[in-house]
């Protein structure tokens, strides 16, 4: 379990440059030696929340801006007709891996660090419909 000192917030656990968990309490099965790092950031008065839709032409995302520390933030994805949200993920510059943070079109959280979020959007599949993609 990672506990932040006053003036800091927990960000994630990494192994090398790969994010392995976004939860302060990280449980895993020991299968060998591992080197894990708990990452923290210094608390600030404002944070930048950025976001994108992926693929970008499948919908739009709203709610991204600078927020005061502790502010309630709600980001929303509006998928185009025929598309739906798969999940929201959080990523970090310079690190591989990500954390799924929500599967709802609206995701709410408290601003306690800079965040980079991606709404993964997929085509809706209708029940009983088989889709064939033919290459000429």
CSV table of C-alpha atoms in Angstrom, one decimal:
chain,number,residue,atom,x,y,z
A,1,UNK,CA,0.0,0.0,0.0
A,2,UNK,CA,1.3,3.4,-0.9
A,3,UNK,CA,0.5,6.4,1.3
A,4,UNK,CA,1.2,9.9,0.2
A,5,UNK,CA,2.9,12.4,2.5
A,6,UNK,CA,1.1,15.7,3.2
A,7,UNK,CA,1.3,17.9,0.1
A,8,UNK,CA,1.5,14.9,-2.3
A,9,UNK,CA,-1.0,12.6,-4.0
A,10,UNK,CA,-0.6,9.0,-5.2
A,11,UNK,CA,-0.4,8.6,-9.0
A,12,UNK,CA,0.3,4.9,-9.9
A,13,UNK,CA,2.6,1.9,-9.4
A,14,UNK,CA,5.1,1.2,-12.2
A,15,UNK,CA,7.5,-1.6,-12.9
A,16,UNK,CA,10.3,-0.1,-15.1
A,17,UNK,CA,8.4,2.2,-17.4
A,18,UNK,CA,5.2,0.2,-17.4
A,19,UNK,CA,2.2,1.2,-15.3
A,20,UNK,CA,1.0,-1.9,-13.4
A,21,UNK,CA,-1.7,-0.3,-11.2
A,22,UNK,CA,-3.6,2.9,-10.5
A,23,UNK,CA,-4.7,1.8,-7.0
A,24,UNK,CA,-2.7,2.8,-3.9
A,25,UNK,CA,-3.3,-0.8,-2.7
A,26,UNK,CA,-1.8,-3.2,-5.2
A,27,UNK,CA,-2.1,-6.9,-4.8
A,28,UNK,CA,-0.4,-9.5,-7.0
A,29,UNK,CA,0.9,-13.1,-7.0
A,30,UNK,CA,4.6,-13.4,-6.4
A,31,UNK,CA,6.2,-15.4,-9.2
A,32,UNK,CA,9.7,-14.0,-8.9
A,33,UNK,CA,11.7,-10.9,-8.0
A,34,UNK,CA,10.0,-7.6,-8.9
A,35,UNK,CA,11.0,-3.9,-8.6
A,36,UNK,CA,7.9,-1.8,-8.1
A,37,UNK,CA,7.8,2.0,-7.7
A,38,UNK,CA,5.0,4.0,-6.1
A,39,UNK,CA,4.7,7.3,-7.9
A,40,UNK,CA,3.5,10.5,-6.3
A,41,UNK,CA,3.0,14.0,-7.5
A,42,UNK,CA,3.2,17.2,-5.5
A,43,UNK,CA,-0.2,18.7,-4.8
A,44,UNK,CA,-0.8,22.0,-6.7
A,45,UNK,CA,-3.4,24.7,-6.6
A,46,UNK,CA,-4.6,23.8,-10.2
A,47,UNK,CA,-4.5,20.8,-12.5
A,48,UNK,CA,-4.8,20.4,-16.2
A,49,UNK,CA,-7.3,17.6,-17.3
A,50,UNK,CA,-6.8,16.7,-21.0
A,51,UNK,CA,-8.7,14.2,-23.1
A,52,UNK,CA,-9.3,12.7,-26.5
A,53,UNK,CA,-11.6,10.3,-28.2
A,54,UNK,CA,-10.1,7.3,-29.9
A,55,UNK,CA,-10.6,7.1,-32.8
A,56,UNK,CA,-11.1,10.9,-32.9
A,57,UNK,CA,-13.8,10.7,-35.6
A,58,UNK,CA,-16.0,8.3,-33.6
A,59,UNK,CA,-17.2,11.0,-31.2
A,60,UNK,CA,-16.4,14.0,-29.1
A,61,UNK,CA,-15.3,14.5,-25.5
A,62,UNK,CA,-16.1,17.5,-23.2
A,63,UNK,CA,-15.2,18.7,-19.8
A,64,UNK,CA,-11.5,19.2,-20.2
A,65,UNK,CA,-9.9,22.3,-18.7
A,66,UNK,CA,-7.8,23.5,-15.8
A,67,UNK,CA,-9.4,22.9,-12.4
A,68,UNK,CA,-8.7,24.0,-8.8
A,69,UNK,CA,-7.4,21.4,-6.4
A,70,UNK,CA,-10.3,19.4,-5.1
A,71,UNK,CA,-12.8,20.6,-7.7
A,72,UNK,CA,-15.4,18.1,-8.9
A,73,UNK,CA,-14.7,17.2,-12.5
A,74,UNK,CA,-17.0,15.5,-14.9
A,75,UNK,CA,-15.8,14.5,-18.4
A,76,UNK,CA,-18.3,13.2,-21.0
A,77,UNK,CA,-17.9,11.3,-24.2
A,78,UNK,CA,-20.6,11.8,-26.9
A,79,UNK,CA,-20.2,8.9,-29.4
A,80,UNK,CA,-21.5,9.4,-32.9
A,81,UNK,CA,-24.6,7.5,-33.9
A,82,UNK,CA,-23.8,3.8,-34.3
A,83,UNK,CA,-20.9,3.9,-31.8
A,84,UNK,CA,-20.6,3.4,-28.0
A,85,UNK,CA,-18.0,3.9,-25.3
A,86,UNK,CA,-15.7,1.0,-24.6
A,87,UNK,CA,-13.9,2.6,-21.6
A,88,UNK,CA,-12.1,5.7,-20.3
A,89,UNK,CA,-8.3,5.1,-19.8
A,90,UNK,CA,-5.7,7.2,-18.1
A,91,UNK,CA,-2.1,7.3,-19.6
A,92,UNK,CA,1.1,9.0,-18.6
A,93,UNK,CA,3.8,10.6,-20.8
A,94,UNK,CA,6.9,8.5,-21.0
A,95,UNK,CA,5.2,5.3,-19.6
A,96,UNK,CA,3.7,2.3,-21.3
A,97,UNK,CA,0.5,0.8,-20.1
A,98,UNK,CA,-2.7,2.5,-18.9
A,99,UNK,CA,-5.5,2.2,-16.3
A,100,UNK,CA,-9.1,1.7,-17.1
A,101,UNK,CA,-10.9,4.3,-14.9
A,102,UNK,CA,-14.5,4.1,-16.1
A,103,UNK,CA,-16.9,2.4,-18.5
A,104,UNK,CA,-19.5,5.1,-18.2
A,105,UNK,CA,-20.0,7.9,-20.7
A,106,UNK,CA,-19.7,10.4,-17.9
A,107,UNK,CA,-16.7,10.0,-15.6
A,108,UNK,CA,-16.5,12.1,-12.4
A,109,UNK,CA,-13.5,12.5,-10.1
A,110,UNK,CA,-11.9,15.0,-7.8
A,111,UNK,CA,-9.0,17.1,-9.3
A,112,UNK,CA,-5.9,16.1,-7.4
A,113,UNK,CA,-3.3,15.8,-10.2
A,114,UNK,CA,-2.8,16.5,-13.9
A,115,UNK,CA,-4.6,13.8,-15.9
A,116,UNK,CA,-4.6,12.6,-19.5
A,117,UNK,CA,-7.7,10.6,-20.4
A,118,UNK,CA,-8.8,8.8,-23.5
A,119,UNK,CA,-12.3,7.7,-24.4
A,120,UNK,CA,-12.1,4.5,-26.4
A,121,UNK,CA,-15.0,4.3,-28.7
A,122,UNK,CA,-16.2,1.3,-30.7
A,123,UNK,CA,-18.9,0.6,-33.3
A,124,UNK,CA,-22.1,-0.8,-31.8
A,125,UNK,CA,-22.8,-4.4,-32.7
A,126,UNK,CA,-26.5,-5.3,-33.1
A,127,UNK,CA,-27.6,-8.6,-31.7
A,128,UNK,CA,-27.8,-11.3,-34.3
A,129,UNK,CA,-26.0,-9.3,-36.9
A,130,UNK,CA,-22.9,-10.6,-38.6
A,131,UNK,CA,-20.5,-8.1,-40.0
A,132,UNK,CA,-18.2,-9.1,-42.9
A,133,UNK,CA,-15.4,-6.9,-44.0
A,134,UNK,CA,-14.3,-7.8,-47.5
A,135,UNK,CA,-11.0,-6.7,-49.0
A,136,UNK,CA,-11.0,-6.3,-52.8
